[in-house]
XYZ file of C-alpha atoms in Angstrom:
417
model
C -112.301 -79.616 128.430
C -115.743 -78.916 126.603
C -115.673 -77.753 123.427
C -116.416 -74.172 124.348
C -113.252 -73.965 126.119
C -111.527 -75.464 123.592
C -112.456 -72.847 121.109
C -111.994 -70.354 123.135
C -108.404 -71.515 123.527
C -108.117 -71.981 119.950
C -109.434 -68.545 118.904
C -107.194 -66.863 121.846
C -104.473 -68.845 120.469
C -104.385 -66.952 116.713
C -104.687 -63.485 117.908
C -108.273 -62.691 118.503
C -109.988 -61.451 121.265
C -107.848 -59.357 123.012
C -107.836 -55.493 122.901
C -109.815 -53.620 120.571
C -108.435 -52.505 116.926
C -107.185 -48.603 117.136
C -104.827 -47.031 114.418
C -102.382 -48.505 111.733
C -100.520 -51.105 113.415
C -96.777 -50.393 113.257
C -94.334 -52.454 111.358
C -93.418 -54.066 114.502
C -96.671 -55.310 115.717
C -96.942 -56.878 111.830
C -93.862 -58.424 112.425
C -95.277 -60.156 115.789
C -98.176 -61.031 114.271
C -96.790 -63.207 111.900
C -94.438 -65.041 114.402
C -97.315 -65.639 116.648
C -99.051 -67.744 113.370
C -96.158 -68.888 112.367
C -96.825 -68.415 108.603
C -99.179 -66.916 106.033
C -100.316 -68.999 103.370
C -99.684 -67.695 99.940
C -102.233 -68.135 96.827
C -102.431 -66.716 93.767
C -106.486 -65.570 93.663
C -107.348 -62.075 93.724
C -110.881 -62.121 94.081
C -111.252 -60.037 96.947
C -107.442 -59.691 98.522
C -105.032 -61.971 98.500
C -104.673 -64.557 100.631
C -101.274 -63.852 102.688
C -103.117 -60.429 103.107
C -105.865 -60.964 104.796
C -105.024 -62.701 108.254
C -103.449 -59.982 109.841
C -106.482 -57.453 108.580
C -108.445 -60.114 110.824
C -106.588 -59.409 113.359
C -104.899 -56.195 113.205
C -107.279 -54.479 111.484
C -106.485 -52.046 108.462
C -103.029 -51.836 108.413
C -100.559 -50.154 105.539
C -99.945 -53.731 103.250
C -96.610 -51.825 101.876
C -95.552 -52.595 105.099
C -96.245 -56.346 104.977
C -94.551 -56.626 101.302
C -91.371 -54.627 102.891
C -90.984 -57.042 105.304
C -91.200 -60.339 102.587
C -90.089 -58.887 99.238
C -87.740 -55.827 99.801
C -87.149 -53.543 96.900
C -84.455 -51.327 98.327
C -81.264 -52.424 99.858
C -82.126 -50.486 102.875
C -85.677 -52.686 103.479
C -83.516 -56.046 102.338
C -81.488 -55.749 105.938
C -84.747 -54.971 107.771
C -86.441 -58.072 106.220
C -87.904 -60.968 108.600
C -90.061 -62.868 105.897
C -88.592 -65.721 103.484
C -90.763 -67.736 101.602
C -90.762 -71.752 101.157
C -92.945 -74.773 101.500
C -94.635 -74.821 104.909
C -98.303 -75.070 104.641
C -98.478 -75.148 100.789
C -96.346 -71.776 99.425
C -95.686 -69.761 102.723
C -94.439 -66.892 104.093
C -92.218 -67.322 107.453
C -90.145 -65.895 109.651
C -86.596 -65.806 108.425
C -85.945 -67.801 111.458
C -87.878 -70.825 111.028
C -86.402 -71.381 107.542
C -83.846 -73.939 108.674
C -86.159 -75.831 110.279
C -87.208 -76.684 107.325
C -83.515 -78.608 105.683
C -85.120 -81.424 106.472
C -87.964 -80.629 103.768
C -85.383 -79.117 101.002
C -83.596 -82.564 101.041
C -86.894 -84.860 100.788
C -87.408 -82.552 97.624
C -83.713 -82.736 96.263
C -84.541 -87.110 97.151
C -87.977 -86.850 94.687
C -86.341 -84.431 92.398
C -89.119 -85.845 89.503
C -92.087 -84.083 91.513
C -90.517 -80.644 90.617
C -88.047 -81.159 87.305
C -90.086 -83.544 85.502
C -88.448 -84.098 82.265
C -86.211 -81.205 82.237
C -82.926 -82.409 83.033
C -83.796 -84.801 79.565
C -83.798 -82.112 77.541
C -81.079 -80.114 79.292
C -78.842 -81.973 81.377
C -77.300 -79.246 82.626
C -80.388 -76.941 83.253
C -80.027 -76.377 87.223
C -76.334 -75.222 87.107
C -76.938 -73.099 84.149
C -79.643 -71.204 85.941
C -78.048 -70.888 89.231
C -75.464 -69.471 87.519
C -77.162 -66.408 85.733
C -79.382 -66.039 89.023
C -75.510 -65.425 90.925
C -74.393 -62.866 88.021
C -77.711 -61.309 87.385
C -80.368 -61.859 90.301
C -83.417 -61.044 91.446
C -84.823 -62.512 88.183
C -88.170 -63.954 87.154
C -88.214 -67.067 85.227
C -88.825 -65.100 81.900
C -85.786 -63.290 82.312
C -83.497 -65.879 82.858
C -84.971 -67.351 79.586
C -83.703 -63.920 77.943
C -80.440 -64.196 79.464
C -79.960 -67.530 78.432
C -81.609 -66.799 74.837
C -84.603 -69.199 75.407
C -87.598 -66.701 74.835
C -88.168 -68.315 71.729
C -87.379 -71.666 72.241
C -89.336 -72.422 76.072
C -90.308 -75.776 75.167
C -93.311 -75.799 77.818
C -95.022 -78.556 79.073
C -97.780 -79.691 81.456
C -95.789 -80.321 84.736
C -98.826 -81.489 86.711
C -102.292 -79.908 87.276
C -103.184 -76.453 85.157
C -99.659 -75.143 84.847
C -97.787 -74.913 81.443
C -93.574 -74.449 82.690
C -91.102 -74.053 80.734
C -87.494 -76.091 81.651
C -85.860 -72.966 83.347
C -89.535 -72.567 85.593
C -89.493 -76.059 86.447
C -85.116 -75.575 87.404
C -86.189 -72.312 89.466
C -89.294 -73.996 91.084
C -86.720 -76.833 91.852
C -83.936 -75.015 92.998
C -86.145 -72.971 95.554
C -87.934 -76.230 97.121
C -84.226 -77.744 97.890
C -83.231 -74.319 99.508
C -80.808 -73.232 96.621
C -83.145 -70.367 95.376
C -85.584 -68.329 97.696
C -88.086 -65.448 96.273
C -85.494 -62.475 96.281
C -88.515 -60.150 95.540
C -91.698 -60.165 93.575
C -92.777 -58.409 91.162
C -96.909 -58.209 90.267
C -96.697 -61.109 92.503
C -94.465 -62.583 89.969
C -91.592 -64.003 92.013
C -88.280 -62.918 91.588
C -85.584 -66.206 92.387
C -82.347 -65.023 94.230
C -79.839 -67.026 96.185
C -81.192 -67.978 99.135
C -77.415 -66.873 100.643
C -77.803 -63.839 99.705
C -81.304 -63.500 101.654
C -80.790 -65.034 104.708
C -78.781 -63.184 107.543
C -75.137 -65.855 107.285
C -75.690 -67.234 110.853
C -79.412 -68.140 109.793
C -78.370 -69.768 106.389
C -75.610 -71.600 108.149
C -77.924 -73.719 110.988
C -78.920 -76.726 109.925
C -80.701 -78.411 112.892
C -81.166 -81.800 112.874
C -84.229 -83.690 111.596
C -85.946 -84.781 115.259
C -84.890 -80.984 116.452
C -87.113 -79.479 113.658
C -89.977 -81.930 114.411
C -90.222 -81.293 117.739
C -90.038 -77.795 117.564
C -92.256 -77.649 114.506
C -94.829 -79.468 116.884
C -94.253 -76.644 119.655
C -94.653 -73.721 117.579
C -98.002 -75.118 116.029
C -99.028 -75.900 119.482
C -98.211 -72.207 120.620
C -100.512 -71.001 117.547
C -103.358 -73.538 118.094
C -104.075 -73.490 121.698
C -105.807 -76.802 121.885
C -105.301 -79.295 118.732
C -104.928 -83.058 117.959
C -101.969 -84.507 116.584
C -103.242 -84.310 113.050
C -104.333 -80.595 113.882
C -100.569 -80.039 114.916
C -99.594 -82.208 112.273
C -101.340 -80.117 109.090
C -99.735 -76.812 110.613
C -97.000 -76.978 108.987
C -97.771 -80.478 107.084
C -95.334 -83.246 108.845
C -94.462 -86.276 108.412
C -97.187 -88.565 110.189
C -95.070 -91.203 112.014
C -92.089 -88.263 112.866
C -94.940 -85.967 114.260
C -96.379 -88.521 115.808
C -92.360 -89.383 117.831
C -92.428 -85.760 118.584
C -95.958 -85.295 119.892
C -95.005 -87.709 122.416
C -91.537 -86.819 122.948
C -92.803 -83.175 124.104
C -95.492 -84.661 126.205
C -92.744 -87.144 128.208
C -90.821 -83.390 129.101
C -93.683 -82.116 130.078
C -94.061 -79.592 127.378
C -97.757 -80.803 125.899
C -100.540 -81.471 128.441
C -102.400 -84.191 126.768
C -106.321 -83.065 127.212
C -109.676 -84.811 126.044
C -111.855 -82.766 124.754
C -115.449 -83.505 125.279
C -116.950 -84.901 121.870
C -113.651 -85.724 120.197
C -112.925 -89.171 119.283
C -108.887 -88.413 119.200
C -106.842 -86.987 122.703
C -105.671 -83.443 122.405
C -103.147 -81.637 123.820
C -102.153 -77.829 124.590
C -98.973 -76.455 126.093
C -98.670 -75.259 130.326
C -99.112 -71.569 128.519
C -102.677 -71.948 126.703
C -104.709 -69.973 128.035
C -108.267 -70.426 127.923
C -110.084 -67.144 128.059
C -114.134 -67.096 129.858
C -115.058 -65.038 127.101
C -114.074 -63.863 123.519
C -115.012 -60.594 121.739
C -114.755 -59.061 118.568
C -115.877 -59.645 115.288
C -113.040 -60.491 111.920
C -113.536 -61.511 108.793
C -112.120 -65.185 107.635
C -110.291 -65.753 104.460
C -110.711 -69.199 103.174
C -106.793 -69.872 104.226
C -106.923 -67.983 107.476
C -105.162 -70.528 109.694
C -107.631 -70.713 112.175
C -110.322 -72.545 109.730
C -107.887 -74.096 106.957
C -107.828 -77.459 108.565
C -112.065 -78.336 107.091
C -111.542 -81.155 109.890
C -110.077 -79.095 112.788
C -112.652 -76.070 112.016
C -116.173 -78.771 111.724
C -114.716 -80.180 115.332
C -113.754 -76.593 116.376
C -117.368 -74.551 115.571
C -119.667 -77.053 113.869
C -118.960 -75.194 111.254
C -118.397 -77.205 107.611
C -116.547 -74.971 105.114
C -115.566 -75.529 102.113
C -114.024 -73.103 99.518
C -116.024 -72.313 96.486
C -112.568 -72.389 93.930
C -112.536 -75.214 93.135
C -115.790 -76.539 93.267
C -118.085 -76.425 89.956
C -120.411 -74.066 89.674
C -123.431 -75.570 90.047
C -122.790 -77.545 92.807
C -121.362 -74.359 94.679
C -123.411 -73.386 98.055
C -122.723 -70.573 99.198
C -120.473 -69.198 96.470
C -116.884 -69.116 94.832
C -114.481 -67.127 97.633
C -116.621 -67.318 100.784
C -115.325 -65.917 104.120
C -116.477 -67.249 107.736
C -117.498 -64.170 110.028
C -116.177 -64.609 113.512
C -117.964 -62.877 116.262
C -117.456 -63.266 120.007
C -115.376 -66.302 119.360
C -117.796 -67.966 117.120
C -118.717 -68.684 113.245
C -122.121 -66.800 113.073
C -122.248 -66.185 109.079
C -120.202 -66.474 105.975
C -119.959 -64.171 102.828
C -119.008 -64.650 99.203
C -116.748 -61.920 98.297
C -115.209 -59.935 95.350
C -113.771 -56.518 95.268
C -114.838 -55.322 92.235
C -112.577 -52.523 91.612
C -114.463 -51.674 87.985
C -117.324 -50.037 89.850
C -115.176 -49.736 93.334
C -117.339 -51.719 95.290
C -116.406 -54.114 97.622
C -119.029 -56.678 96.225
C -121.475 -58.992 98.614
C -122.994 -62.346 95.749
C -124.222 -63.932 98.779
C -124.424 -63.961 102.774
C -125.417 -66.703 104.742
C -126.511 -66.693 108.502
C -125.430 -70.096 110.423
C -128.481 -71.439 112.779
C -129.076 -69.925 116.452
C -127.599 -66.859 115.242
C -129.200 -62.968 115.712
C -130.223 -62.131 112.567
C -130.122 -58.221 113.472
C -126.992 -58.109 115.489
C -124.474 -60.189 113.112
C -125.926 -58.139 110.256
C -125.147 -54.765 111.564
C -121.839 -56.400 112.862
C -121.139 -57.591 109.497
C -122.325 -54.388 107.481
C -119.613 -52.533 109.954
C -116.383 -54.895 108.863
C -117.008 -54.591 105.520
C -117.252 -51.008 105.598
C -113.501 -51.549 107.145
C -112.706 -54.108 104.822
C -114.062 -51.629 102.110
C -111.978 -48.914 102.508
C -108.796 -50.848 103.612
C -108.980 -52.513 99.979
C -109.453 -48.537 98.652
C -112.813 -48.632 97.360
C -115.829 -46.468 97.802
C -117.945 -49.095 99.667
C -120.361 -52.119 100.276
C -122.891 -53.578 97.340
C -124.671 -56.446 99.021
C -126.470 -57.805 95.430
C -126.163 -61.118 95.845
C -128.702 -64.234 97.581
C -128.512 -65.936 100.590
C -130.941 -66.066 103.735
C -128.676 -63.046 105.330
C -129.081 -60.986 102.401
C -131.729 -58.576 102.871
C -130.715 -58.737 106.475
C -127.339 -56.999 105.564
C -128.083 -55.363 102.495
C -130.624 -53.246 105.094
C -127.942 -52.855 107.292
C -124.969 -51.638 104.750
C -127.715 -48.608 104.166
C -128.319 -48.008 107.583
C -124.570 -46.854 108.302
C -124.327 -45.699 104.849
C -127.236 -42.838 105.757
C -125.264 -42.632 109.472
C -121.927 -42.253 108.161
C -122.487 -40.692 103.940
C -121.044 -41.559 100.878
C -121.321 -45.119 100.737
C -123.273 -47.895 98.710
């Protein structure tokens, strides 16, 4: 395969390309959606939406987000038996179908084996800190960690500590964040994205709770399902999807390719095989234009998305300031199956304006056309988010390009920045 039709394949693969955009998607088609990726990364930035948000806007277009949260964090009984979302570990904190989550048992008991990555010193100071909280979460849940403290009394008394990186958790946080990676606690609701800890029996339909497939099973169909969602990927591409084991996703990769369920492929340029399933299909041409959150799946592998479009991305976040390049949350543009431009964005709901600090065309591309293009999906970004429109007041070679063109539809259309 060349290159071409591998990205073709791969941009088929997550959704895009197909028929045009028209009216609020339903609840169902959400629903699809998100089994056709698989997952949806969770993060807590907020610059411009957050991050579980914005793939199926990509894809779907503006579509009711109520929806989205229904279907993940119910808050009335009645949504809690039409829920298909759970949330665990997948690729970093996740949201997945309810379905998958026993395929990842496997997972919950590497965690309960390292149970020092999550608990640190906890279980020193209370020895009996994981029972305790399970039990008030079975009497009293959905609760946040903050409320379990006030159940328990321990407002005053949280003894936090650095558990790793920039977060300061108390003992019960560290028990809850625990108790949800071993499969004891899931995220009953949330609350200001706060999440609410439940029992994870009392989520989960009783005939999904109750599978527990074994270890090889998962792998293998782990390795399917981010095959289905790729279209054309290496082993480490299909690997990262849902981030396996190296050696056991390396068993399975060529378990499913003895059946006859991976088609080993070499794609032209790559230095490792590929493979795609009987079903990819690789499309002549792609069309369409989305906007690219930094953990879209289709560009959250750096590796897999340099290979994919000659495209090197990295997010702003967590880079210092000064040595950022193109800003702090930047978003790839896709249009007609290709990374033409990417955008630094913040919704800046003080002045409601979705806010433009810098725009960046990628070489060979038309200037004029992936302007107007992008001036168009951030009008529909825009007013998806609820604000009054598009201030491009930021750098960047594409700039003056697209500020021009975010007035040109504002005079066609009125009332916008």
């Amino acid at each position: 395969m060349s290159v071409a039709q591998a990205r073709r394949a791969a941009v088929a693969a997550q959704g895009f390309g197909g028929s045009a955009r028209r009216g609020q998607p339903a609840r169902r088609t959400i629903a699809t959606e998100v089994e056709r990726l698989g997952l949806l990364q969770l993060d807590s930035v907020n610059v411009a939406v957050r991050a579980h948000y914005a793939p199926l806007f990509s894809r779907l277009g503006p579509y009711d987000r109520d929806t989205l949260d229904a279907l993940a964090w119910p808050q009335k009984p009645a949504q809690a038996r039409r829920r298909t979302l759970v949330e665990f570990w997948v690729h970093e904190a996740s949201l997945l179908p309810v379905d998958e989550w026993p395929l990842f048992r496997w997972r919950m008991r590497d965690n309960a084996a390292k149970q020092g990555r999550w608990l640190g010193s906890a279980l020193e100071h209370r020895s009996d800190v994981l029972d305790v909280v399970t039990a008030v979460v079975a009497e009293h849940g959905p609760l946040e960690a903050g409320e379990i403290e006030k159940v328990l009394g321990d407002a005053g008394d949280r003894r936090a500590r650095a558990y790793g990186g920039w977060w300061q958790r108390s003992d019960i946080k560290v028990a809850c964040e625990h108790l949800f990676a071993i499969g004891e606690l899931t995220t009953g609701t949330r609350r200001g994205f706060r999440r609410a800890y439940e029992l994870t029996e009392r989520v989960l339909p009783p005939d999904v709770h109750a599978r527990d497939p074994a270890r090889d099973e998962s792998m293998r169909e782990l390795i399917r399902r981010a095959a289905r969602a790729l279209g054309v990927a290496t082993e480490p591409d299909l690997r990262d999807y849902y981030r396996l084991p190296p050696t056991e996703s390396q068993a399975a990769v060529a378990e499913l390719v003895d059946a006859g369920e991976l088609v080993p492929v070499q794609v032209e340029g790559w230095s490792a095989p590929a493979y795609r399933t009987p079903e990819t299909r690789v499309p002549r041409r792609i069309t369409g234009r989305a906007l690219l959150a930094p953990f879209d799946p289709l560009i959250w592998f750096r590796a897999r998305t340099l290979r994919l479009f000659d495209f090197h991305y990295r997010i702003g976040i967590y880079t210092p300031a000064e040595k950022r390049t193109h800003g702090y949350y930047v978003f790839p543009f896709l249009l007609d199956g290709r990374l033409v431009a990417r955008v630094d964005l913040k919704a800046d709901r003080a002045i409601g304006l979705l806010r433009v600090p810098g725009a960046y065309l990628e070489e060979g591309a038309p200037e004029s056309r992936v302007a107007a293009e992008l001036a168009a999906e951030l009008a529909t970004m825009a007013e998806w988010l609820g604000l009054d429109g598009v201030l491009v007041d930021g750098g960047g070679d594409l700039a003056p390009a697209l500020a021009h063109a975010v007035k040109a539809q504002a005079d066609n259309v009125g009332g916008w920045t």
